[in-house]
Amino acid sequence: MKQALIACRTGMGSSMMLKIKVNQVVRANKFPLDIQHSTLDDVKSFKGDLVITMADVADEIRGQVPYVIGIKNLMDKQEIEEKLKQFFAEYNEE
């Protein structure tokens, strides 16, 4: 089971919507992913495998965590699914 953190600047609006969509994609695809939710302040202390955030924020935190997924359209479940499949393909755990 991989650990993911969904984060945005304040941990309220966009990341909450993104968490809902990611949970839907994870359940539909049975991805082995445990999801946490927080603000960007907690990214540095996050010890998991993956951070999922908005695309503009992803560029700011690359290099601080093992793997970052930046989502351009938080309502686009297909984009989320494709990027999660890519993550699991790289970790051979799909």
Coordinates of N, CA and C in Angstrom, one line a residue:
M1 N 0.9 -1.2 0.0 CA 0.0 0.0 0.0 C 0.9 1.2 0.0
K2 N 0.7 2.1 -1.0 CA 1.4 3.4 -1.0 C 0.7 4.4 -0.3
Q3 N 1.4 5.4 0.2 CA 0.9 6.5 1.0 C 0.9 7.8 0.1
A4 N -0.2 8.5 0.0 CA -0.3 9.7 -0.7 C -0.8 10.9 0.1
L5 N -0.3 12.1 -0.1 CA -0.8 13.3 0.5 C -1.4 14.2 -0.6
I6 N -2.6 14.6 -0.4 CA -3.2 15.6 -1.2 C -3.1 16.9 -0.5
A7 N -2.5 17.9 -1.2 CA -2.3 19.2 -0.5 C -2.5 20.3 -1.5
C8 N -2.9 21.4 -0.9 CA -2.9 22.7 -1.6 C -2.4 23.8 -0.6
R9 N -2.4 25.0 -1.0 CA -1.8 26.0 -0.1 C -2.5 26.1 1.3
T10 N -3.8 26.1 1.3 CA -4.6 26.2 2.5 C -5.2 24.9 3.0
G11 N -5.2 23.9 2.2 CA -5.8 22.6 2.6 C -7.3 22.6 2.7
M12 N -8.0 23.5 2.0 CA -9.4 23.7 2.1 C -10.1 23.4 0.7
G13 N -10.1 24.4 -0.1 CA -11.0 24.3 -1.3 C -10.5 23.3 -2.4
S14 N -9.5 23.7 -3.1 CA -9.1 22.8 -4.2 C -8.7 21.5 -3.8
S15 N -7.9 21.4 -2.7 CA -7.4 20.0 -2.3 C -8.6 19.1 -1.8
M16 N -9.6 19.7 -1.2 CA -10.7 18.9 -0.8 C -11.5 18.4 -2.0
M17 N -11.7 19.2 -3.0 CA -12.3 18.7 -4.2 C -11.4 17.6 -4.9
L18 N -10.1 17.9 -4.9 CA -9.2 16.9 -5.5 C -9.2 15.6 -4.7
K19 N -9.3 15.7 -3.4 CA -9.3 14.5 -2.6 C -10.6 13.6 -3.0
I20 N -11.7 14.3 -3.1 CA -12.9 13.5 -3.5 C -12.8 12.8 -4.8
K21 N -12.2 13.5 -5.8 CA -12.0 12.9 -7.1 C -11.0 11.8 -7.1
V22 N -9.9 12.0 -6.4 CA -8.9 11.0 -6.3 C -9.4 9.8 -5.6
N23 N -10.2 9.9 -4.5 CA -10.8 8.8 -3.9 C -11.7 8.0 -4.8
Q24 N -12.5 8.7 -5.7 CA -13.3 8.0 -6.6 C -12.5 7.2 -7.6
V25 N -11.4 7.8 -8.1 CA -10.6 7.1 -9.0 C -9.9 5.9 -8.4
V26 N -9.4 6.1 -7.2 CA -8.7 5.0 -6.4 C -9.7 3.8 -6.2
R27 N -10.9 4.1 -5.8 CA -11.9 3.0 -5.6 C -12.2 2.3 -6.9
A28 N -12.5 3.1 -7.9 CA -12.9 2.5 -9.2 C -11.8 1.6 -9.8
N29 N -10.5 2.0 -9.6 CA -9.4 1.2 -10.1 C -8.7 0.3 -9.1
K30 N -9.2 0.3 -7.9 CA -8.6 -0.5 -6.8 C -7.1 -0.3 -6.7
F31 N -6.7 0.9 -6.8 CA -5.3 1.3 -6.6 C -5.0 1.1 -5.1
P32 N -3.8 0.5 -4.8 CA -3.4 0.3 -3.4 C -2.8 1.6 -2.9
L33 N -3.7 2.6 -2.5 CA -3.3 3.9 -2.1 C -4.0 4.4 -0.9
D34 N -3.3 4.7 0.1 CA -3.9 5.3 1.3 C -3.7 6.8 1.2
I35 N -4.8 7.6 1.3 CA -4.8 9.0 1.1 C -4.9 9.8 2.3
Q36 N -4.0 10.8 2.5 CA -4.1 11.8 3.6 C -4.3 13.2 2.9
H37 N -4.8 14.1 3.7 CA -5.1 15.5 3.2 C -4.4 16.5 4.2
S38 N -3.8 17.5 3.6 CA -3.2 18.6 4.4 C -2.9 19.8 3.6
T39 N -2.1 20.7 4.2 CA -1.7 21.9 3.5 C -0.2 21.7 3.0
L40 N 0.2 22.6 2.2 CA 1.6 22.6 1.7 C 2.6 22.6 2.9
D41 N 2.3 23.2 4.0 CA 3.2 23.3 5.1 C 3.6 21.9 5.6
D42 N 2.8 20.9 5.4 CA 3.1 19.5 5.9 C 3.8 18.7 4.9
V43 N 4.0 19.2 3.7 CA 4.7 18.4 2.6 C 6.1 18.0 3.0
K44 N 6.8 18.9 3.6 CA 8.2 18.6 4.0 C 8.3 17.4 5.0
S45 N 7.4 17.3 5.9 CA 7.4 16.3 7.0 C 6.7 15.0 6.5
F46 N 6.1 15.0 5.4 CA 5.3 13.8 4.9 C 6.3 12.8 4.5
K47 N 6.2 11.6 5.0 CA 7.1 10.5 4.8 C 6.5 9.4 3.8
G48 N 5.5 9.8 3.1 CA 4.9 8.8 2.2 C 5.6 8.8 0.8
D49 N 4.8 8.2 -0.2 CA 5.4 8.0 -1.5 C 5.0 9.0 -2.5
L50 N 3.9 9.7 -2.3 CA 3.4 10.5 -3.4 C 2.6 11.7 -2.9
V51 N 2.8 12.9 -3.5 CA 2.0 14.1 -3.2 C 1.2 14.4 -4.5
I52 N -0.1 14.6 -4.3 CA -1.0 15.0 -5.4 C -1.4 16.4 -5.1
T53 N -1.3 17.3 -6.1 CA -1.7 18.7 -5.9 C -2.0 19.3 -7.2
M54 N -2.3 20.5 -7.2 CA -2.6 21.2 -8.5 C -1.3 21.4 -9.3
A55 N -1.3 21.5 -10.6 CA -0.2 21.6 -11.4 C 0.8 22.7 -11.1
D56 N 0.2 23.9 -10.8 CA 1.1 25.1 -10.5 C 1.8 24.9 -9.2
V57 N 1.2 24.2 -8.2 CA 1.9 24.0 -6.9 C 2.9 22.8 -7.1
A58 N 2.6 21.9 -7.9 CA 3.6 20.7 -8.1 C 5.0 21.2 -8.4
D59 N 5.1 22.2 -9.3 CA 6.4 22.7 -9.7 C 7.1 23.3 -8.5
E60 N 6.4 23.8 -7.5 CA 7.1 24.4 -6.3 C 7.6 23.3 -5.4
I61 N 7.1 22.2 -5.4 CA 7.5 21.2 -4.4 C 8.3 20.0 -5.0
R62 N 8.5 20.0 -6.3 CA 9.3 18.9 -6.9 C 10.7 18.9 -6.2
G63 N 11.2 17.8 -5.9 CA 12.5 17.7 -5.2 C 12.4 17.6 -3.7
Q64 N 11.2 17.9 -3.2 CA 11.0 17.9 -1.7 C 10.4 16.5 -1.3
V65 N 9.8 15.8 -2.3 CA 9.1 14.5 -2.0 C 9.5 13.6 -3.1
P66 N 9.4 12.3 -2.9 CA 9.8 11.3 -3.9 C 9.1 11.4 -5.2
Y67 N 7.8 11.7 -5.2 CA 7.0 11.7 -6.5 C 5.9 12.7 -6.3
V68 N 5.7 13.6 -7.3 CA 4.7 14.6 -7.3 C 3.8 14.4 -8.5
I69 N 2.5 14.4 -8.3 CA 1.5 14.5 -9.5 C 0.9 15.8 -9.4
G70 N 1.0 16.6 -10.5 CA 0.3 17.9 -10.6 C -0.9 17.7 -11.5
I71 N -2.1 18.1 -11.0 CA -3.3 17.9 -11.8 C -3.7 19.3 -12.3
K72 N -4.0 19.4 -13.6 CA -4.4 20.6 -14.2 C -5.9 20.9 -14.0
N73 N -6.7 19.9 -14.1 CA -8.1 20.1 -14.0 C -8.6 19.1 -12.9
L74 N -8.9 19.7 -11.8 CA -9.3 18.8 -10.6 C -10.6 18.1 -10.8
M75 N -11.4 18.4 -11.8 CA -12.6 17.7 -12.1 C -12.5 16.6 -13.1
D76 N -11.3 16.5 -13.7 CA -11.0 15.5 -14.8 C -10.5 14.2 -14.2
K77 N -11.4 13.3 -14.0 CA -11.1 12.0 -13.4 C -10.2 11.2 -14.3
Q78 N -10.3 11.4 -15.6 CA -9.4 10.7 -16.6 C -8.0 11.2 -16.4
E79 N -7.7 12.4 -16.2 CA -6.4 12.9 -16.0 C -5.8 12.3 -14.7
I80 N -6.6 12.3 -13.7 CA -6.2 11.7 -12.4 C -5.8 10.3 -12.6
E81 N -6.7 9.5 -13.2 CA -6.5 8.1 -13.5 C -5.2 7.9 -14.2
E82 N -5.0 8.6 -15.3 CA -3.8 8.4 -16.2 C -2.5 8.7 -15.4
K83 N -2.5 9.7 -14.6 CA -1.3 10.0 -13.8 C -1.1 9.0 -12.7
L84 N -2.1 8.5 -12.1 CA -2.0 7.5 -11.0 C -1.5 6.2 -11.7
K85 N -2.0 5.8 -12.8 CA -1.5 4.6 -13.5 C 0.0 4.8 -13.9
Q86 N 0.4 6.0 -14.3 CA 1.8 6.2 -14.6 C 2.6 6.0 -13.3
F87 N 2.2 6.6 -12.2 CA 2.9 6.4 -10.9 C 3.0 4.9 -10.6
F88 N 1.9 4.2 -10.6 CA 2.0 2.8 -10.2 C 2.8 1.9 -11.2
A89 N 2.8 2.3 -12.5 CA 3.6 1.6 -13.5 C 5.1 1.8 -13.2
E90 N 5.5 3.0 -12.7 CA 6.9 3.2 -12.4 C 7.3 2.5 -11.1
Y91 N 6.3 2.2 -10.2 CA 6.6 1.5 -9.0 C 6.2 0.0 -9.1
N92 N 5.7 -0.4 -10.3 CA 5.3 -1.8 -10.5 C 4.3 -2.3 -9.5
E93 N 3.3 -1.5 -9.2 CA 2.3 -1.9 -8.2 C 0.9 -1.7 -8.6
E94 N 0.7 -1.7 -9.9 CA -0.7 -1.4 -10.4 C -1.5 -2.6 -10.1

